[in-house]
Coordinates of C-alpha atoms and ligand atoms in Angstrom, one line a residue:
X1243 CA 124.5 181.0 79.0
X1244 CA 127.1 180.1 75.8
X1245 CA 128.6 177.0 76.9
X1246 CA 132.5 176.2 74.8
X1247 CA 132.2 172.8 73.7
X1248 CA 135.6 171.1 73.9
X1249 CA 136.7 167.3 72.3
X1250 CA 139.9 166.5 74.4
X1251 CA 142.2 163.1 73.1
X1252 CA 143.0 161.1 76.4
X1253 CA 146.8 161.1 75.7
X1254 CA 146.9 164.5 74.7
X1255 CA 145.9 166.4 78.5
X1256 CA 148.2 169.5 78.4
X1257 CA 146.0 171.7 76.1
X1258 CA 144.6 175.4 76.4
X1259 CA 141.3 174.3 76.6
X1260 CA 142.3 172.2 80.0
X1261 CA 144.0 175.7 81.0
X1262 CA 141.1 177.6 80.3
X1263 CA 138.5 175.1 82.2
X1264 CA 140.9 175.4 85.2
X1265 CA 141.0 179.0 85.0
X1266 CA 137.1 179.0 84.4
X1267 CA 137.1 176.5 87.9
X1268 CA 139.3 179.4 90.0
X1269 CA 136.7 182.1 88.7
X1270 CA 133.6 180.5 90.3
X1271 CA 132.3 178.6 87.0
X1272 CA 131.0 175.5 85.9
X1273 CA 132.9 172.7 84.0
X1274 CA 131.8 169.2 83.0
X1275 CA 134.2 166.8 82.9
X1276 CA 135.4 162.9 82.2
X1277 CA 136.0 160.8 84.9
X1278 CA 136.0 156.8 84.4
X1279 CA 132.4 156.6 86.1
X1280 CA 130.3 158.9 84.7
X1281 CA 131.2 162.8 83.4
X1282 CA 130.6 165.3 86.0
X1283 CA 129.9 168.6 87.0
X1284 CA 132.5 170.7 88.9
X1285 CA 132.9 173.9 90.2
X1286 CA 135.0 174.7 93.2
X1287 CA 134.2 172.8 96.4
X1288 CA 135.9 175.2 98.3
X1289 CA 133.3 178.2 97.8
X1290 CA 129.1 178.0 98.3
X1291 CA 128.6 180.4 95.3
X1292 CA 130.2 178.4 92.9
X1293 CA 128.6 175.1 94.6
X1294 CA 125.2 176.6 94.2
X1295 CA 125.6 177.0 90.6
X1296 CA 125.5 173.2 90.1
X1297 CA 122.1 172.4 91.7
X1298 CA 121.2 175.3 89.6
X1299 CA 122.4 173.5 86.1
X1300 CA 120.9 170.1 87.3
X1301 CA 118.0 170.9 88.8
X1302 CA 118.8 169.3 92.0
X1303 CA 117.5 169.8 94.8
X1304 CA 119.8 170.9 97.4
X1305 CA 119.4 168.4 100.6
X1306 CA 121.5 165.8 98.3
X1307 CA 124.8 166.4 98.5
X1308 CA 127.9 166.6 96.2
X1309 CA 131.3 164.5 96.0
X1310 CA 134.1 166.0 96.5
X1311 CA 136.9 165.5 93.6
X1312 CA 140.4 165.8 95.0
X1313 CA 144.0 165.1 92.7
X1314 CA 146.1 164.8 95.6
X1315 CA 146.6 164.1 99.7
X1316 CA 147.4 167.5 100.5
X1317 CA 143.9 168.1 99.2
X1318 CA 142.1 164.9 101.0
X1319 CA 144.2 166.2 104.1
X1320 CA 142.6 170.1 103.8
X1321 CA 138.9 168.6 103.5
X1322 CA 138.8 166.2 106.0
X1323 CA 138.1 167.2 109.8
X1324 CA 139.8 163.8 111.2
X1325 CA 143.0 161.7 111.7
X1326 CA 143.3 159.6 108.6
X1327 CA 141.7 155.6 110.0
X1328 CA 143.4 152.6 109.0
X1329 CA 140.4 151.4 106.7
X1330 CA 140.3 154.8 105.1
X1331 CA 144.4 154.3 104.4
X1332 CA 143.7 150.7 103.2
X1333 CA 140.8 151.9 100.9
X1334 CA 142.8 154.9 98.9
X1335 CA 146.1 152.5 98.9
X1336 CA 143.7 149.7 96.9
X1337 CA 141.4 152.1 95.1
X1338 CA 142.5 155.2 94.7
X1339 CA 142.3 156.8 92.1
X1340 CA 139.2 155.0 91.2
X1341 CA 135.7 154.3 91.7
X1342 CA 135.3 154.7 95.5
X1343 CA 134.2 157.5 97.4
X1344 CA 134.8 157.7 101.1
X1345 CA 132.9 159.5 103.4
X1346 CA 135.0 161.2 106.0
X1347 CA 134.3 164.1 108.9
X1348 CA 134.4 167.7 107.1
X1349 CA 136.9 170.5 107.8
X1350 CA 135.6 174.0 108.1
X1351 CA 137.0 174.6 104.1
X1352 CA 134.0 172.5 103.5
X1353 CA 131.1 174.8 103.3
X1354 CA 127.1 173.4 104.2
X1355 CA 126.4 173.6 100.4
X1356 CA 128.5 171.3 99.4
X1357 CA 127.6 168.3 102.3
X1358 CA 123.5 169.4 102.6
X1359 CA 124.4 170.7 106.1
X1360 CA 125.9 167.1 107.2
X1361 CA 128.8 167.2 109.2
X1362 CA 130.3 164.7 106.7
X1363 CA 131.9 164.7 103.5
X1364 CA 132.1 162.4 100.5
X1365 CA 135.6 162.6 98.4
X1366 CA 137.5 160.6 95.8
X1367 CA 140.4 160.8 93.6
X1368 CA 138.9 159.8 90.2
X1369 CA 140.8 157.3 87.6
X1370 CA 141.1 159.9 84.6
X1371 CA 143.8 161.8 83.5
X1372 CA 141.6 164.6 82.2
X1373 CA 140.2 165.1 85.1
X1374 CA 143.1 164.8 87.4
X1375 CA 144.6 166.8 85.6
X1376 CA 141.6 169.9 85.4
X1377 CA 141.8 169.3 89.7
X1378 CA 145.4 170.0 89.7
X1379 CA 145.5 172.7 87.2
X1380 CA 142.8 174.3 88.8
X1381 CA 144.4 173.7 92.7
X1382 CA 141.0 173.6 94.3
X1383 CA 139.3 170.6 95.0
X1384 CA 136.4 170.3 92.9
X1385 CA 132.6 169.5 94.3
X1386 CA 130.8 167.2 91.4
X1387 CA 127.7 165.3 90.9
X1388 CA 126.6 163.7 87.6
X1389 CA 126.5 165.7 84.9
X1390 CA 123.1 165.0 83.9
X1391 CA 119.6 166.9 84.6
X1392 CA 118.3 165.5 87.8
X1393 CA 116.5 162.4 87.8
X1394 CA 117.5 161.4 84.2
X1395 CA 120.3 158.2 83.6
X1396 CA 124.2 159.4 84.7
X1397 CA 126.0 160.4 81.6
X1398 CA 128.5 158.2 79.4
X1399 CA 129.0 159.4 76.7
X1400 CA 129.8 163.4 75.3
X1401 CA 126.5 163.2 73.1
X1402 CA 124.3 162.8 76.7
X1403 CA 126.2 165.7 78.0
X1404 CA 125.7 168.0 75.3
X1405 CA 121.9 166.8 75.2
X1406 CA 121.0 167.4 79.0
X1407 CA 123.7 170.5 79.6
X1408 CA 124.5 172.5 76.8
X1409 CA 124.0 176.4 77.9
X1410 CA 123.2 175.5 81.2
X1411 CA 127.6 175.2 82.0
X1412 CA 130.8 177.1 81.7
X1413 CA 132.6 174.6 79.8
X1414 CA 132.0 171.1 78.9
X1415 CA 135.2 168.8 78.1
X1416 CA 134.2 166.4 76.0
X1417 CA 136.5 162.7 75.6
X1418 CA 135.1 159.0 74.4
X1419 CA 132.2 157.4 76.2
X1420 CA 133.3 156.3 80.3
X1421 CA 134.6 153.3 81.1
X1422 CA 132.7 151.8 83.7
X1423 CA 130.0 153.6 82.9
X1424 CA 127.7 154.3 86.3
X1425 CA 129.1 155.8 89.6
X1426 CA 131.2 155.5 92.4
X1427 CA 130.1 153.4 95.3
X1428 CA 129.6 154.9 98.2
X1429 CA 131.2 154.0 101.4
X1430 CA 130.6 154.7 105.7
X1431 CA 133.8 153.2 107.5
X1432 CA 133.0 155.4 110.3
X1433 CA 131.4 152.3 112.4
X1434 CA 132.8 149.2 113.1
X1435 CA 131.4 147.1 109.6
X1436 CA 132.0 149.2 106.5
X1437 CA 128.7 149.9 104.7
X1438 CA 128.0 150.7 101.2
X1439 CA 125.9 153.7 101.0
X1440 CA 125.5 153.4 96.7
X1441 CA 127.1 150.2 95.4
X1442 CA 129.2 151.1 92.5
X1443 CA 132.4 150.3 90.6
X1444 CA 133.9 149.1 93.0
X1445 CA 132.5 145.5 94.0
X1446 CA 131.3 144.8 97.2
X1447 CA 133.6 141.5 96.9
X1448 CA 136.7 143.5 96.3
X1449 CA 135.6 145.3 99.7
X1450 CA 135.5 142.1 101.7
X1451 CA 138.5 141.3 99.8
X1452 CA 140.3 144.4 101.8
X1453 CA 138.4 145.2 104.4
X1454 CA 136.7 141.9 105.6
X1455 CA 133.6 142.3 106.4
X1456 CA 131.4 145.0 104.5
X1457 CA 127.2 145.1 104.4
X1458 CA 125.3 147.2 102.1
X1459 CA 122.6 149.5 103.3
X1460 CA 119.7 148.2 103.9
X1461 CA 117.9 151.7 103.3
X1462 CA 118.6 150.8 99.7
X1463 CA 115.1 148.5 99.8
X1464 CA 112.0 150.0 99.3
X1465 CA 110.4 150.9 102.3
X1466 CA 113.1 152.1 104.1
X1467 CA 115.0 155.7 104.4
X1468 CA 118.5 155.1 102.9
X1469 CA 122.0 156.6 104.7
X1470 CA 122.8 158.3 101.5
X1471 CA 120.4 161.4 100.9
X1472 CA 120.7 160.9 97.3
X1473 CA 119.4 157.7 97.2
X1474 CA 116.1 158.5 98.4
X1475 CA 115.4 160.0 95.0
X1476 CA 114.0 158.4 92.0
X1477 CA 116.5 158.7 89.1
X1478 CA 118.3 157.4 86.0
X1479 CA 114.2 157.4 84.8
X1480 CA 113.6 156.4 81.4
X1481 CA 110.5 158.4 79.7
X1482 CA 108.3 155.6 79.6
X1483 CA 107.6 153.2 82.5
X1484 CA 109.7 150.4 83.2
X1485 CA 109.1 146.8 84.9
X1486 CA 112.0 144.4 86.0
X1487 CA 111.1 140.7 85.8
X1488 CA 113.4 138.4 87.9
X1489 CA 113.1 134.3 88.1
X1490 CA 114.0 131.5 86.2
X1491 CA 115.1 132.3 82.6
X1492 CA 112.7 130.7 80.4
X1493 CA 109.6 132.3 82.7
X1494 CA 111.0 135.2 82.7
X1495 CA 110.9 135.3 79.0
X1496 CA 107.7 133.5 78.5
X1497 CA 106.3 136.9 81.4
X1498 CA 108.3 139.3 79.5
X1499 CA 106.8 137.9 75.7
X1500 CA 103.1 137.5 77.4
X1501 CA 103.1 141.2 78.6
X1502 CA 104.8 142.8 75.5
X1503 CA 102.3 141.0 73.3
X1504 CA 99.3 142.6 75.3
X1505 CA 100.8 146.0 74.8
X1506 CA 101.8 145.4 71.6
X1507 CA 97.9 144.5 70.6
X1508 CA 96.8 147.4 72.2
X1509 CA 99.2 149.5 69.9
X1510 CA 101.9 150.3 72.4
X1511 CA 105.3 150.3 71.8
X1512 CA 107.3 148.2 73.9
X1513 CA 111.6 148.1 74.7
X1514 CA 112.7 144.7 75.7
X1515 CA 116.3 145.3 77.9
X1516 CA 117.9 141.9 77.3
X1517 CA 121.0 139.8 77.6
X1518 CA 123.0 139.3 74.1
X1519 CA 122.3 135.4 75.3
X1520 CA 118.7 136.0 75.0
X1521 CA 117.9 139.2 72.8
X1522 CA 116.9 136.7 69.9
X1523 CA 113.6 135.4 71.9
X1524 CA 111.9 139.0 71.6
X1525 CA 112.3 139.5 67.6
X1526 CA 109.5 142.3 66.7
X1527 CA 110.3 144.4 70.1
X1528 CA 112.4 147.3 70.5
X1529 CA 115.1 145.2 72.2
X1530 CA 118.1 146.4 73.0
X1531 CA 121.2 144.4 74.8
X1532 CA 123.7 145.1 77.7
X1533 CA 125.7 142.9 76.8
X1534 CA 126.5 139.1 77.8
X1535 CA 125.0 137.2 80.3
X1536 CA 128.0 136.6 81.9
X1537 CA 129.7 140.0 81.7
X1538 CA 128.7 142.6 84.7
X1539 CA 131.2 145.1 83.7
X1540 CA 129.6 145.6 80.0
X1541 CA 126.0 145.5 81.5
X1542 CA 127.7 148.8 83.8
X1543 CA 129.2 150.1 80.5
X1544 CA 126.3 149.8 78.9
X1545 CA 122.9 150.3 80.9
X1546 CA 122.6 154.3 81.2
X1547 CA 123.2 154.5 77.6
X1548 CA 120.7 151.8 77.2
X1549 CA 117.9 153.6 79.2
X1550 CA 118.5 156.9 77.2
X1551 CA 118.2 155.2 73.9
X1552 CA 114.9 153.9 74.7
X1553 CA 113.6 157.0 75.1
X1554 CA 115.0 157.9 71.4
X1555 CA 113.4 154.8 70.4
X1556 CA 109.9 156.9 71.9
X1557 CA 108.4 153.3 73.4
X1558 CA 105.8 153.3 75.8
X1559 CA 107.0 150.7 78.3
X1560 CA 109.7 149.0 79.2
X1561 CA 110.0 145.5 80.3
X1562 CA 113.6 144.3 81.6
X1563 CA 115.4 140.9 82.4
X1564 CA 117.1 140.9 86.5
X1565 CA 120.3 140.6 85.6
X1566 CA 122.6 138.5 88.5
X1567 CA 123.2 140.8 91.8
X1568 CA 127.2 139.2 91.7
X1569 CA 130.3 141.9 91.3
X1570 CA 128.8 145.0 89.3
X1571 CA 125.2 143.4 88.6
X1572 CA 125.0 144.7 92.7
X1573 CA 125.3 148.0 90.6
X1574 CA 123.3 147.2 87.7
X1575 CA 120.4 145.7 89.5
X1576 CA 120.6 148.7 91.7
X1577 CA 120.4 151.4 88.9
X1578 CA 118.0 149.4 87.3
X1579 CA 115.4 149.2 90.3
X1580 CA 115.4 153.1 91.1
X1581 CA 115.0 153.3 87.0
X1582 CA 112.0 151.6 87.2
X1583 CA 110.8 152.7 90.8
X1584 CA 111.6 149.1 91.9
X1585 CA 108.4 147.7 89.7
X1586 CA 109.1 144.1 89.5
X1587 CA 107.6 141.1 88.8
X1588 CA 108.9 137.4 90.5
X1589 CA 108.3 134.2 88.5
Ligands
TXA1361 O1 131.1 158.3 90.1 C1 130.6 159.2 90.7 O2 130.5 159.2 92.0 C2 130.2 160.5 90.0 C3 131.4 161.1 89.3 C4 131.1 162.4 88.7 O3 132.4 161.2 90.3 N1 129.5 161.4 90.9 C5 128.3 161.2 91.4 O4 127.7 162.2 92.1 O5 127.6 160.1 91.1 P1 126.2 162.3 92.5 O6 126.1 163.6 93.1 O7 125.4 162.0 91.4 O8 126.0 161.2 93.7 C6 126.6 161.5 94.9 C7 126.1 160.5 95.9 C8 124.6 160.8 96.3 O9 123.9 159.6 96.5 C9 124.8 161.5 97.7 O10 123.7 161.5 98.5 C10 126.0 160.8 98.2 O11 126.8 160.5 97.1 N2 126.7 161.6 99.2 C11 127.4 162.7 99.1 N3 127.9 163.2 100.2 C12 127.5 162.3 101.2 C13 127.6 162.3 102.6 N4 128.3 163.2 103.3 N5 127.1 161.2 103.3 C14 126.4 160.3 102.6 N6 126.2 160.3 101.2 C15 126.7 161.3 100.6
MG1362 MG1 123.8 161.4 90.1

């Protein structure tokens, strides 16, 4: 399949190339596109043949299902199968458009593809104007998960697109690297405490902030069978194995320098994932930095792109610091467990 390649300027949304990906959208195809998570990729949510052409381009497998993408109400209104709650009106008033997806009851327009046969569906309004923009032009809601190979880190940037998806799409719309850098989270208000499904970019303290109280699924654990299909799955894997060690700071360095060193004797080569605070204690490592210590939203920004450049780095383990679980570290820690098949070491 040729895939048309398309560098879009933020500012600058009304071009032909936006035309033509809606245009491509209202045929049946496939387009990749910005959103302020993670780029996706969207075909049209309202019909299974074009749905089934993105687990075919990711290699996913087809009991996970997709996110539905909408621009406007009318659109939320035509997918959902219920009266609009009050928590699900207090949600879209504080975060829409942004990084929350709700899951709601699904209309019939909603075919089985697109939910994995649930009776539910998941939809948000993204922050983006490119993508906003394709929805509307296109006048379809628009079904889309990551637009990366399945199992590989989300991608942030246009060079991880064009690495994992080039001939395998329609169109790709290419703009600067995502700002927050990993997904949505994921949220049940159908019971009577919220629960987050996939934390996300959204924190769970801005949740309590609106809705009171919120828990997080405790399927998300190892060892237990999470709400969210697509959590059961490991994911955002680096090539080369990956260990989490979590404690006090100076053991965890002293664990992290004692295990590198053995690998390192033994000819391996071994990625350090760091804090900016602490990247100078592993000098001689592949080390690479999320950011500071104190900063969740750059370790967010930063972490997918980190994983993937380990694997351009071609080490042979990984060994990375717990970062703190507080505002988007819930989402760090979270991507960074299921990226090393929650492998970690206490000290
Ligand atoms: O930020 C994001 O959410 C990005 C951008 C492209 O919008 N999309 C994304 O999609 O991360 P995906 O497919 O990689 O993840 C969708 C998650 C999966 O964990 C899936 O199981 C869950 O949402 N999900 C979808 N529909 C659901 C439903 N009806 N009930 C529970 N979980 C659902
Ligand atoms: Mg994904």
């Amino acid at each position: 399949m040729k895939t048309k390649v398309y560098y879009l300027e933020d500012k600058n949304i009304n071009t032909e190339a936006l035309d033509e990906a809606a245009a491509v959208i209202r045929q049946g195809g496939t387009v990749i596109f910005p959103t302020e998570t993670v780029y996706g990729l969207g075909a049209n949510a309202l019909d299974e043949k074009s749905v089934s052409r993105i687990f075919e381009a990711k290699g996913r497998p087809s009991d996970n299902p997709l996110i539905v993408h909408i621009s406007n109400y009318d659109m939320l209104l035509y997918c959902i199968g219920e009266p609009l709650s009050e928590k699900a009106q207090k949600l879209m008033a504080f975060f829409w458009p942004g990084p929350l997806t709700i899951i709601f009851k699904k209309s019939k327009a909603i075919p089985n593809e697109v939910t994995a046969g649930l009776d539910t569906v998941a939809i948000r309004m993204p922050d983006d104007s490119i993508a906003l923009s394709l929805i509307q032009k296109s006048g379809v809601p628009i079904a889309a998960p990551s637009a990366n190979i399945s199992g590989k880190p989300s991608p942030t940037a246009p060079e991880h697109v064009i690495t994992d998806m080039d001939s395998r799409v329609d169109v790709i719309l290419c703009t600067k690297s995502t700002r927050v850098g990993l997904e949505s989270t994921v949220i049940d208000i159908s019971g009577e405490i919220p629960i987050v499904l996939r934390p996300g970019g959204v924190t769970l303290e801005e949740l309590r902030k609106v809705l009171g109280e919120v828990e997080v699924d405790k399927g998300l654990e190892p060892g237990s069978v999470p709400k969210s299909p697509g959590m059961k799955y490991t994911h955002y894997a680096p090539k080369a194995p990956m260990t989490i060690v979590r404690g006090n700071e100076a053991k965890v360095r002293d664990k992290i320098l004692e295990l590198a060193g053995k690998h390192r004797d033994k000819g391996s080569k071994v990625g350090i994932l760091t804090v900016d605070e602490n990247k100078e204690n592993y000098t001689g490592y592949d080390v690479i930095s999320i950011g500071s210590r104190e900063d969740s939203a750059q370790a967010a920004h930063n972490l997918f792109d980190a994983l993937r450049e380990f694997d351009k780095l071609m080490v042979d383990i990984i060994y990375a610091e717990a970062i703190s679980e507080e505002y988007l570290g819930l989402a760090v820690m979270n991507r960074m467990k299921k990226a090393a098949g929650f492998n970690i070491i206490e000290v």
